[in-house]
Structures are given as C-alpha cells and as structure tokens.
C-alpha cells in the first residue's frame, strides 16, 4: 500500500469512503441494504444506513400505520422504531453479512433528496445505494422519484437497486 503524503488523511478501506444506503423500509430498500452490505464487506469499508424522516407536514403512509397505534408519539420516534425493526429483521435473516451486523445508523429529518446528499457529503461516502420502485408514466411525472433526483444531483457514484437480491 502506498504511503500517505504528509498532511493527507485517507479514509479507511484503501482510500474509499463508507457505503451509504438510504432506506425507506420497502422491499426495494431491503434489496439495496443487502447489496450495500455485500459491497461494504467486499471492499472492507463501513456501512452507513440512513433513513430520512419526511417533513412532518407530509406524513407518508408507512408512518401512518404505526401513528394510529401511538397517536401521541412523535414522528421521529415512530421512524426510529421502524428503522430498528427493519434492521433487526435484516440482521436476523442474513447473519452471514458482516457489515449488516454492525452498521452505523443515522436518522435525520428533512426533505429526502436534500438530506441524503448532505449526509453523503458529510460522511465522505464513496458510494450511495438506493432502492427504487422504478415508477413510469403519469404517476412518475406527478410524484417524482427520490432516486432519480439523487442520481442527477449526486457528486459520487450511485447504485440503484430494483429487486430483492437472492442469497
């Protein structure tokens, strides 16, 4: 391995930053998590798992299900519980994936595209991995796509995962 020049700092994993995977608890997101874990293991870098809690004015359906049960619980608390459960289930189903057993976990609030890119920059990520449903047509035009926006704005490599990775 080449030596660092004086004053240079080098991220772990042979000059590569961590792999950042943004999750939303969907099956596509689970597939992205599994691929990111495999890549982190293979490259010997950290795995950072991120969930962005949407702006509270716009509560998505996957939070609403739990919000009914815990009406007084803050949205971030619900998202944190869901993230913990999502990761626990993935770890249980895939114990052989080492990076998945000990990821760095981040929960932030904001607009997903903006916050994903901010976290990637702050973490000095070497790769960003996202799941995508791959919507097309009118629904895509009206709703937009977080993955598509991230790909167009990112200043680092982005991998989009569309289906569940088989063991």
mmCIF file of C-alpha atoms in Angstrom:
data_model
loop_
_atom_site.group_PDB
_atom_site.id
_atom_site.type_symbol
_atom_site.label_atom_id
_atom_site.label_comp_id
_atom_site.label_asym_id
_atom_site.label_seq_id
_atom_site.Cartn_x
_atom_site.Cartn_y
_atom_site.Cartn_z
ATOM 1 C CA UNK A 1 0.000 0.000 0.000
ATOM 2 C CA UNK A 2 1.335 3.445 -0.896
ATOM 3 C CA UNK A 3 2.166 5.762 1.963
ATOM 4 C CA UNK A 4 0.149 8.914 2.546
ATOM 5 C CA UNK A 5 1.865 12.196 1.829
ATOM 6 C CA UNK A 6 2.428 14.298 4.903
ATOM 7 C CA UNK A 7 -0.745 16.140 5.913
ATOM 8 C CA UNK A 8 -3.063 13.912 3.863
ATOM 9 C CA UNK A 9 -5.725 11.931 5.615
ATOM 10 C CA UNK A 10 -7.088 8.857 3.972
ATOM 11 C CA UNK A 11 -10.453 7.226 4.687
ATOM 12 C CA UNK A 12 -10.490 3.575 5.720
ATOM 13 C CA UNK A 13 -10.835 0.818 3.147
ATOM 14 C CA UNK A 14 -7.920 1.569 0.813
ATOM 15 C CA UNK A 15 -8.855 5.176 0.150
ATOM 16 C CA UNK A 16 -12.608 4.587 -0.168
ATOM 17 C CA UNK A 17 -15.224 6.220 1.993
ATOM 18 C CA UNK A 18 -18.092 4.299 3.558
ATOM 19 C CA UNK A 19 -21.035 2.946 1.625
ATOM 20 C CA UNK A 20 -24.173 4.912 2.414
ATOM 21 C CA UNK A 21 -27.512 3.194 1.900
ATOM 22 C CA UNK A 22 -30.727 5.182 2.264
ATOM 23 C CA UNK A 23 -33.706 3.064 3.322
ATOM 24 C CA UNK A 24 -37.465 3.602 3.471
ATOM 25 C CA UNK A 25 -38.437 0.141 4.819
ATOM 26 C CA UNK A 26 -39.710 -1.146 1.431
ATOM 27 C CA UNK A 27 -38.677 -4.407 -0.263
ATOM 28 C CA UNK A 28 -36.591 -2.377 -2.736
ATOM 29 C CA UNK A 29 -34.899 -0.715 0.192
ATOM 30 C CA UNK A 30 -34.141 -4.112 1.754
ATOM 31 C CA UNK A 31 -32.554 -5.202 -1.516
ATOM 32 C CA UNK A 32 -30.438 -2.023 -1.505
ATOM 33 C CA UNK A 33 -29.397 -2.705 2.089
ATOM 34 C CA UNK A 34 -28.286 -6.253 1.227
ATOM 35 C CA UNK A 35 -26.275 -5.131 -1.787
ATOM 36 C CA UNK A 36 -24.686 -2.276 0.176
ATOM 37 C CA UNK A 37 -23.765 -4.723 2.941
ATOM 38 C CA UNK A 38 -22.133 -7.106 0.478
ATOM 39 C CA UNK A 39 -20.185 -4.263 -1.129
ATOM 40 C CA UNK A 40 -19.045 -2.926 2.251
ATOM 41 C CA UNK A 41 -17.876 -6.417 3.256
ATOM 42 C CA UNK A 42 -16.080 -6.922 -0.051
ATOM 43 C CA UNK A 43 -14.368 -3.540 -0.025
ATOM 44 C CA UNK A 44 -13.630 -3.521 3.693
ATOM 45 C CA UNK A 45 -15.408 -0.218 4.336
ATOM 46 C CA UNK A 46 -18.026 0.938 6.824
ATOM 47 C CA UNK A 47 -21.729 0.574 6.079
ATOM 48 C CA UNK A 48 -23.850 3.604 6.951
ATOM 49 C CA UNK A 49 -27.627 3.094 6.958
ATOM 50 C CA UNK A 50 -29.695 6.279 6.634
ATOM 51 C CA UNK A 51 -33.395 6.948 6.963
ATOM 52 C CA UNK A 52 -34.785 10.403 6.322
ATOM 53 C CA UNK A 53 -37.925 11.260 8.259
ATOM 54 C CA UNK A 54 -40.038 13.226 5.817
ATOM 55 C CA UNK A 55 -41.052 16.742 6.679
ATOM 56 C CA UNK A 56 -43.839 16.338 9.277
ATOM 57 C CA UNK A 57 -46.295 18.295 7.124
ATOM 58 C CA UNK A 58 -46.307 15.430 4.649
ATOM 59 C CA UNK A 59 -46.714 12.156 6.573
ATOM 60 C CA UNK A 60 -46.237 9.177 4.222
ATOM 61 C CA UNK A 61 -48.345 6.061 4.522
ATOM 62 C CA UNK A 62 -45.663 3.831 6.034
ATOM 63 C CA UNK A 63 -45.575 6.038 9.159
ATOM 64 C CA UNK A 64 -49.347 6.442 9.327
ATOM 65 C CA UNK A 65 -49.841 2.737 10.091
ATOM 66 C CA UNK A 66 -47.902 2.999 13.351
ATOM 67 C CA UNK A 67 -49.059 6.544 14.096
ATOM 68 C CA UNK A 68 -52.615 5.297 14.591
ATOM 69 C CA UNK A 69 -51.398 2.990 17.355
ATOM 70 C CA UNK A 70 -49.250 5.611 19.049
ATOM 71 C CA UNK A 71 -51.017 8.873 18.395
ATOM 72 C CA UNK A 72 -49.010 10.826 20.933
ATOM 73 C CA UNK A 73 -45.618 9.549 19.793
ATOM 74 C CA UNK A 74 -43.539 11.918 17.747
ATOM 75 C CA UNK A 75 -42.937 11.012 14.123
ATOM 76 C CA UNK A 76 -39.181 10.665 14.646
ATOM 77 C CA UNK A 77 -39.755 8.152 17.424
ATOM 78 C CA UNK A 78 -42.001 6.091 15.162
ATOM 79 C CA UNK A 79 -39.453 6.226 12.338
ATOM 80 C CA UNK A 80 -36.691 5.225 14.763
ATOM 81 C CA UNK A 81 -38.677 2.220 15.944
ATOM 82 C CA UNK A 82 -39.409 1.220 12.360
ATOM 83 C CA UNK A 83 -35.740 1.594 11.399
ATOM 84 C CA UNK A 84 -34.664 -0.537 14.366
ATOM 85 C CA UNK A 85 -37.209 -3.233 13.448
ATOM 86 C CA UNK A 86 -36.229 -3.107 9.754
ATOM 87 C CA UNK A 87 -32.545 -3.582 10.593
ATOM 88 C CA UNK A 88 -33.195 -6.255 13.235
ATOM 89 C CA UNK A 89 -35.198 -8.300 10.726
ATOM 90 C CA UNK A 90 -32.489 -7.927 8.053
ATOM 91 C CA UNK A 91 -29.774 -8.975 10.531
ATOM 92 C CA UNK A 92 -31.831 -11.978 11.622
ATOM 93 C CA UNK A 93 -32.489 -13.106 8.030
ATOM 94 C CA UNK A 94 -28.879 -12.540 6.886
ATOM 95 C CA UNK A 95 -26.481 -13.296 9.769
ATOM 96 C CA UNK A 96 -23.625 -14.081 7.358
ATOM 97 C CA UNK A 97 -23.414 -10.469 6.174
ATOM 98 C CA UNK A 98 -20.819 -8.953 8.496
ATOM 99 C CA UNK A 99 -21.316 -5.257 7.601
ATOM 100 C CA UNK A 100 -25.041 -5.662 8.198
ATOM 101 C CA UNK A 101 -24.401 -6.842 11.755
ATOM 102 C CA UNK A 102 -22.681 -3.616 12.808
ATOM 103 C CA UNK A 103 -23.678 -0.692 10.582
ATOM 104 C CA UNK A 104 -23.592 2.939 11.570
ATOM 105 C CA UNK A 105 -27.251 4.028 11.709
ATOM 106 C CA UNK A 106 -28.442 7.579 11.064
ATOM 107 C CA UNK A 107 -31.953 9.009 11.369
ATOM 108 C CA UNK A 108 -32.384 12.573 10.123
ATOM 109 C CA UNK A 109 -35.341 14.862 9.405
ATOM 110 C CA UNK A 110 -35.945 16.810 6.221
ATOM 111 C CA UNK A 111 -36.554 16.515 2.515
ATOM 112 C CA UNK A 112 -35.187 13.117 1.455
ATOM 113 C CA UNK A 113 -33.198 14.149 -1.635
ATOM 114 C CA UNK A 114 -31.534 17.074 0.112
ATOM 115 C CA UNK A 115 -30.739 15.195 3.310
ATOM 116 C CA UNK A 116 -29.416 12.087 1.521
ATOM 117 C CA UNK A 117 -26.968 14.228 -0.436
ATOM 118 C CA UNK A 118 -25.957 16.221 2.663
ATOM 119 C CA UNK A 119 -25.273 13.057 4.674
ATOM 120 C CA UNK A 120 -23.312 11.526 1.777
ATOM 121 C CA UNK A 121 -21.097 14.611 1.684
ATOM 122 C CA UNK A 122 -20.672 14.801 5.464
ATOM 123 C CA UNK A 123 -19.806 11.082 5.700
ATOM 124 C CA UNK A 124 -17.449 11.380 2.706
ATOM 125 C CA UNK A 125 -19.260 8.379 1.248
ATOM 126 C CA UNK A 126 -17.575 6.506 -1.573
ATOM 127 C CA UNK A 127 -20.843 5.074 -2.889
ATOM 128 C CA UNK A 128 -24.536 5.740 -2.372
ATOM 129 C CA UNK A 129 -27.022 2.861 -2.699
ATOM 130 C CA UNK A 130 -30.798 3.355 -3.027
ATOM 131 C CA UNK A 131 -33.755 1.145 -3.760
ATOM 132 C CA UNK A 132 -36.247 2.236 -6.393
ATOM 133 C CA UNK A 133 -39.690 1.070 -7.469
ATOM 134 C CA UNK A 134 -38.985 2.272 -10.982
ATOM 135 C CA UNK A 135 -42.315 4.036 -11.497
ATOM 136 C CA UNK A 136 -43.113 5.195 -15.009
ATOM 137 C CA UNK A 137 -45.755 7.216 -16.777
ATOM 138 C CA UNK A 138 -48.089 9.799 -15.240
ATOM 139 C CA UNK A 139 -47.570 8.622 -11.645
ATOM 140 C CA UNK A 140 -43.813 9.200 -12.012
ATOM 141 C CA UNK A 141 -44.317 12.654 -13.508
ATOM 142 C CA UNK A 142 -46.665 13.721 -10.713
ATOM 143 C CA UNK A 143 -44.762 12.227 -7.781
ATOM 144 C CA UNK A 144 -41.197 12.459 -8.999
ATOM 145 C CA UNK A 145 -38.567 9.994 -7.902
ATOM 146 C CA UNK A 146 -36.199 10.425 -4.991
ATOM 147 C CA UNK A 147 -33.756 8.005 -6.616
ATOM 148 C CA UNK A 148 -33.866 9.839 -9.948
ATOM 149 C CA UNK A 149 -33.301 13.211 -8.295
ATOM 150 C CA UNK A 150 -30.430 11.860 -6.197
ATOM 151 C CA UNK A 151 -28.779 10.344 -9.282
ATOM 152 C CA UNK A 152 -28.998 13.631 -11.168
ATOM 153 C CA UNK A 153 -27.636 15.735 -8.274
ATOM 154 C CA UNK A 154 -25.091 13.407 -6.635
ATOM 155 C CA UNK A 155 -21.379 14.040 -6.885
ATOM 156 C CA UNK A 156 -20.494 10.442 -6.096
ATOM 157 C CA UNK A 157 -21.314 7.080 -7.666
ATOM 158 C CA UNK A 158 -24.918 5.970 -7.080
ATOM 159 C CA UNK A 159 -26.251 2.426 -7.416
ATOM 160 C CA UNK A 160 -29.997 1.928 -7.818
ATOM 161 C CA UNK A 161 -31.416 -1.459 -6.791
ATOM 162 C CA UNK A 162 -34.786 -2.529 -8.177
ATOM 163 C CA UNK A 163 -35.323 -6.066 -6.926
ATOM 164 C CA UNK A 164 -34.535 -8.272 -3.979
ATOM 165 C CA UNK A 165 -31.061 -9.817 -4.034
ATOM 166 C CA UNK A 166 -31.140 -13.621 -3.752
ATOM 167 C CA UNK A 167 -28.912 -15.339 -1.188
#
